[in-house]
Coordinates of C-alpha atoms in Angstrom, one line a residue:
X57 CA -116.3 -90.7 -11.3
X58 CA -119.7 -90.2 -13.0
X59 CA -122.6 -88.5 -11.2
X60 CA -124.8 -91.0 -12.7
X61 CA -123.1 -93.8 -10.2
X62 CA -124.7 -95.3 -7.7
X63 CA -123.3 -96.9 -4.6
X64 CA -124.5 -98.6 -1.8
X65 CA -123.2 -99.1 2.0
X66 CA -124.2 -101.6 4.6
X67 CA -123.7 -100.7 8.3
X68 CA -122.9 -97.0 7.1
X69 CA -124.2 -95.0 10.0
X70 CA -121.3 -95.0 11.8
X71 CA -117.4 -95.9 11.7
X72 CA -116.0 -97.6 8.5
X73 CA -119.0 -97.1 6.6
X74 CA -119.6 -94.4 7.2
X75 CA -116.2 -93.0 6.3
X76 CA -116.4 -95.2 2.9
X77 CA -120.2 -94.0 1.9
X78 CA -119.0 -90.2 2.7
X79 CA -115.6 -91.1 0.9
X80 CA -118.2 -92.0 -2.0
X81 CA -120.6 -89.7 -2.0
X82 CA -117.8 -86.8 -1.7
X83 CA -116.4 -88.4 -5.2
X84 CA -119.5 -88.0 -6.6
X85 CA -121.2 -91.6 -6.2
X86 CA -125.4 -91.1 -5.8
X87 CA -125.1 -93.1 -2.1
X88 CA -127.1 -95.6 -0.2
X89 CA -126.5 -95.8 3.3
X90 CA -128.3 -99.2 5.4
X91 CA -128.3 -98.8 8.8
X92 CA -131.2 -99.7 11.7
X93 CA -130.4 -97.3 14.3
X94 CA -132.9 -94.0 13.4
X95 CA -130.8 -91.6 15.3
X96 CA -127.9 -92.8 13.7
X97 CA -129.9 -92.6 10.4
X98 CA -131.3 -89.3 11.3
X99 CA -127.5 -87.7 11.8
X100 CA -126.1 -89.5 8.6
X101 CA -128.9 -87.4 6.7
X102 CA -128.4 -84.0 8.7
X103 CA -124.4 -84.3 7.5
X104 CA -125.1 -85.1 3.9
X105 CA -127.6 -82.3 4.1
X106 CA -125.3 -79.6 6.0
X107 CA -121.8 -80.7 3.7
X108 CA -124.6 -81.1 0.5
X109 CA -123.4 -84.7 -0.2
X110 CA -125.3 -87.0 -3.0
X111 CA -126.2 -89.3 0.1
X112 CA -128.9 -90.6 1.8
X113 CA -129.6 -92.6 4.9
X114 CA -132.5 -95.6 4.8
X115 CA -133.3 -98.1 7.5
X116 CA -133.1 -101.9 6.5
X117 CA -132.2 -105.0 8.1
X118 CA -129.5 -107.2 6.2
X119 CA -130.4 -110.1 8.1
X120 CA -133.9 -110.4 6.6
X121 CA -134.3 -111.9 3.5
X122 CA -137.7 -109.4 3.2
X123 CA -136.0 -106.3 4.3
X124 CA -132.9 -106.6 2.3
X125 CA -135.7 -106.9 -0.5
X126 CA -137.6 -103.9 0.1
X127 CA -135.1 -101.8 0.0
X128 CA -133.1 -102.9 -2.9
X129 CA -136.8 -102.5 -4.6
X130 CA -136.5 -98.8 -3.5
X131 CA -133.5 -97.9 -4.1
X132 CA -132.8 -99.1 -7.6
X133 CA -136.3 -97.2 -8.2
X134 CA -133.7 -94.0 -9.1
X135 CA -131.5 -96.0 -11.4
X136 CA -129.2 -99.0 -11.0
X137 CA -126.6 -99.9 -8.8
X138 CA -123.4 -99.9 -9.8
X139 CA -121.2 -100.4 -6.3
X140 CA -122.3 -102.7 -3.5
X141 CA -120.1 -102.5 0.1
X142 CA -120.9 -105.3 2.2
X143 CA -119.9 -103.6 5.6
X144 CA -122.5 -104.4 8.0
X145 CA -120.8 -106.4 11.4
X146 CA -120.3 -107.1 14.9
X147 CA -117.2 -108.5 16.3
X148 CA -118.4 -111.0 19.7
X149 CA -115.4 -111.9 21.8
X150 CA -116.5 -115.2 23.4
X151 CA -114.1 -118.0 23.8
X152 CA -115.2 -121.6 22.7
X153 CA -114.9 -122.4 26.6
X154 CA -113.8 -121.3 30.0
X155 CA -113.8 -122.2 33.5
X156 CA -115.6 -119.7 35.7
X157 CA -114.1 -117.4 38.0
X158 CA -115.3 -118.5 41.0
X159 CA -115.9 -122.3 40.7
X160 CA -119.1 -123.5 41.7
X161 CA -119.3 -126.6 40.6
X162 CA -121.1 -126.5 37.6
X163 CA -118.3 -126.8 35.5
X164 CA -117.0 -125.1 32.0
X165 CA -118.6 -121.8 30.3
X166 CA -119.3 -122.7 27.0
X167 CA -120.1 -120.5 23.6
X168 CA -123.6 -120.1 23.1
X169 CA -125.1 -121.5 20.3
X170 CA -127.5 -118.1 20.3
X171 CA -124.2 -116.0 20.4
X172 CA -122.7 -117.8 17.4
X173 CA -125.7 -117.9 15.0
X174 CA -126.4 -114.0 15.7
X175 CA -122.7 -113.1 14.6
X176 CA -122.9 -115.3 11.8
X177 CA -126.3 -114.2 10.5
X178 CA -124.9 -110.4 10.5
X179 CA -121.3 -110.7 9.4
X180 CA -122.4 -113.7 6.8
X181 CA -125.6 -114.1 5.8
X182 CA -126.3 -110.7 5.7
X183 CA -123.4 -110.7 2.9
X184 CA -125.0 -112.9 1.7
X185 CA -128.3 -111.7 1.2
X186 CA -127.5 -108.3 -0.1
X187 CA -124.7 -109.6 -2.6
X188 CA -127.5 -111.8 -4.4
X189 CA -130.1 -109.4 -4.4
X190 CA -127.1 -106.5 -5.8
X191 CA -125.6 -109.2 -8.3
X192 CA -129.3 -109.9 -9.5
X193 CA -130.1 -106.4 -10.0
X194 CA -127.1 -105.7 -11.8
X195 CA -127.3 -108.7 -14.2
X196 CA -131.2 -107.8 -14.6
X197 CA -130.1 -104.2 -15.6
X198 CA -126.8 -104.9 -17.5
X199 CA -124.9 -103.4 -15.6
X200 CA -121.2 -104.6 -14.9
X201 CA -121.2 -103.8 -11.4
X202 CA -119.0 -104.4 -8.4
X203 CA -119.4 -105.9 -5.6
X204 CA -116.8 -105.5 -2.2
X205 CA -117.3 -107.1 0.6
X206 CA -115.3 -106.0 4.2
X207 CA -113.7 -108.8 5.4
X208 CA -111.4 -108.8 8.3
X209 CA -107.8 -109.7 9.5
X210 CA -108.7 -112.2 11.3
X211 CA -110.4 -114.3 9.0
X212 CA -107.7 -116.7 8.8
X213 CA -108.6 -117.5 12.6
X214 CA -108.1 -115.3 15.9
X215 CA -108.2 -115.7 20.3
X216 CA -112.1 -115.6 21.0
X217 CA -113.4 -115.3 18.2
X218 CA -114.8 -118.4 16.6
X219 CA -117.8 -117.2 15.3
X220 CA -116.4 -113.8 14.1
X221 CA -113.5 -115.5 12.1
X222 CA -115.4 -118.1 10.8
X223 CA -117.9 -115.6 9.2
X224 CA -115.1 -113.6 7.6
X225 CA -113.2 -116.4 6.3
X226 CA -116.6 -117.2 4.8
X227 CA -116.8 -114.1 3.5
X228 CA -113.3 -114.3 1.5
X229 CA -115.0 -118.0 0.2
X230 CA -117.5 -115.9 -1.5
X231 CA -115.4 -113.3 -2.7
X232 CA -113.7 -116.1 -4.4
X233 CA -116.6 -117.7 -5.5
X234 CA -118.4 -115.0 -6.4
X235 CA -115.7 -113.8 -8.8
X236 CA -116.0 -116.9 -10.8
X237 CA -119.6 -117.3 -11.2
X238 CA -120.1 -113.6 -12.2
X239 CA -117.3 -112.3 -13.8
X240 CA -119.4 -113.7 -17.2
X241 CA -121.4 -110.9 -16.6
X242 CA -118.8 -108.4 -15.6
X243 CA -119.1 -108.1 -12.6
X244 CA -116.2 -108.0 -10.3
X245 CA -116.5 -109.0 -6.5
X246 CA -113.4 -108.0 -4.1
X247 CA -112.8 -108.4 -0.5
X248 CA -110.9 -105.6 1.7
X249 CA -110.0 -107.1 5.0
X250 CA -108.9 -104.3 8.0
X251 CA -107.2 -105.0 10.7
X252 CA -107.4 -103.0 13.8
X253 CA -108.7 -99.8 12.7
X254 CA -107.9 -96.5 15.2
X255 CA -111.6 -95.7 15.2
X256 CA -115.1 -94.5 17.1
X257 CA -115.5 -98.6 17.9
X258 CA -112.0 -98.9 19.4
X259 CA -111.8 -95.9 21.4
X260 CA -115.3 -96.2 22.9
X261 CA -114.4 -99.3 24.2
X262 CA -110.9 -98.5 25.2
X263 CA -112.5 -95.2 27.6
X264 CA -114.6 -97.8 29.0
X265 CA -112.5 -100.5 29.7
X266 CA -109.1 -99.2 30.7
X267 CA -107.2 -103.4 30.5
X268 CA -108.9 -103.5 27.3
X269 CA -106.9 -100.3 26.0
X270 CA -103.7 -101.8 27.7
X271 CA -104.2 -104.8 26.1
X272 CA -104.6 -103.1 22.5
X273 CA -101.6 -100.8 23.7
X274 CA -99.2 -103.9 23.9
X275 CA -100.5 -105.3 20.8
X276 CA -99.3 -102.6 18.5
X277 CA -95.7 -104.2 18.7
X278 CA -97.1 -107.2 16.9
X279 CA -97.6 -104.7 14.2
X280 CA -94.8 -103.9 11.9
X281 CA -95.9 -100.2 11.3
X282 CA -96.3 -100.0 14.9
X283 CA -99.7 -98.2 14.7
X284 CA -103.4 -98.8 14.1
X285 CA -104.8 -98.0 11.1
X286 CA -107.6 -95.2 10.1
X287 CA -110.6 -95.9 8.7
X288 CA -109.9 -93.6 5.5
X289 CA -107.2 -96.1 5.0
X290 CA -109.4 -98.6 4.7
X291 CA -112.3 -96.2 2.6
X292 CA -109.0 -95.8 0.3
X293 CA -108.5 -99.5 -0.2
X294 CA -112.1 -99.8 -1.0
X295 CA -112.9 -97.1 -3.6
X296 CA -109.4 -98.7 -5.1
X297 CA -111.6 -102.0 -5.4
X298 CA -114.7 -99.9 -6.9
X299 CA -112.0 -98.1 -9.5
X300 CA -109.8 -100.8 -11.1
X301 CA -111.3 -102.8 -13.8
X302 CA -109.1 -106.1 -13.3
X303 CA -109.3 -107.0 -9.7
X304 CA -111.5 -109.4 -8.9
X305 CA -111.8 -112.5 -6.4
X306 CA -108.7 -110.4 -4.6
X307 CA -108.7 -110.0 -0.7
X308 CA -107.2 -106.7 0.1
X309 CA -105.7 -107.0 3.4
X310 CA -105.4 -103.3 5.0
X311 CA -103.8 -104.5 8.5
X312 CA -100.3 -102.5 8.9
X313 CA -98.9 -106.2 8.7
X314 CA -100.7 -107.6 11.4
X315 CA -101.3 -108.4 14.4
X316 CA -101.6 -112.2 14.1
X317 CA -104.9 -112.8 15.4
X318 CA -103.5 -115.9 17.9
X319 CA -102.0 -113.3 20.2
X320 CA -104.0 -114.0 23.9

């Protein structure tokens, strides 16, 4: 890869991100990171400083319209963009409804609408927004870009997890429709959808919730390569998207097979 290629990562401070902007930056891509954490910022630029990696780390909020703005303003300021990864999510287990524990009387536990439009607003509209304001810049720059967005495997619909799914399936929709509308201008969008990835995410949660780990435990066997997958896997998948010159409007599933995402 050139040196004079730029790339940029949502959500890259930490997990799949960050593998895929290090994965970048380590083949030479000048790298973007978005996070909003500043301590997670902060150690994203002492590691590109102490391994000397073309990365940085800048602060910016992909669900506002103003901030995604900003910062693309800044960060094309050193040349165009050439990559866009779409990474930044949150996956909210919350089950359309329930019955409570103890019954008191006041009936079923329902999803909150608060719940859904915060998960949508991060795993779609921040797609969204950030895809526009990439596909615009490279279009007002002539540059035939490329755009991948992280999907899931669970986008075609999983056990608590309606808001979740439905962002992700959206997110294949624009894949698709992204494809169309800007291949004219050679620019290729791709989607890489993970499944459960053996990562900083899954084994925090496991330590703290021991029936969450035996839950995942037991799930493996759903899986036809009886394991979890890694998140350079998945940074693999994606720098094949950013590489090959005729995929586009693809989903790249990365998921070992499975699980199918109706398992209780």
């Amino acid at each position: 890869m050139s040196d004079s290629r730029n790339a940029l990562v949502t959500g890259g401070t930490r997990g799949l991100g960050l593998a895929v902007a290090r994965r970048l930056a380590t083949e030479g891509w000048h790298t973007t990171v978005l996070g909003l954490d500043p301590g997670r910022l902060e150690k994203v630029r002492a590691m590109a400083e102490a391994e000397q990696l073309p990365l940085r780390a800048v602060r910016a909020d992909v669900t506002s319209e103003e901030s995604v703005r900003e910062v693309f303003a800044e960060v094309t300021e050193t040349g165009p963009l050439h990559l866009c990864v779409n990474n930044a999510g949150r996956n909210l287990s919350r089950l359309l409804l329930r019955r409570p524990r103890q019954d008191t009387g006041g009936g079923l536990l329902t999803h909150s609408l608060e719940d859904w439009e915060r998960t949508v607003r991060l795993c779609l509209t921040g797609v969204f927004l950030v895809g526009r304001e990439a596909a615009a810049g490279m279009v007002r720059q002539g540059v035939a870009g490329t755009i991948v967005n992280v999907s899931s495997g669970l986008a075609a619909g999983a056990y608590g997890q309606s808001a979740y799914t439905a962002a992700k399936a959206g997110v294949e929709a624009l894949t698709r429709t992204w494809s169309y509308e800007l291949g004219v201008y050679g620019i290729r969008v791709v989607a890489v959808a993970p499944g459960v990835m053996d990562g900083e995410a899954l084994r925090e949660k496991s330590t703290a919730l021991p029936k969450h780990a035996r839950y995942m435990e037991g799930l493996k066997r759903f899986v036809p390569l009886g394991r979890w997958g890694t998140e350079e896997e998945v940074a693999d998948a994606v720098c094949f998207a950013a590489e090959n010159p005729y995929v586009t409007g693809s989903v790249i599933r990365v998921d070992g097979g499975g699980p199918p995402g109706w398992v209780p």
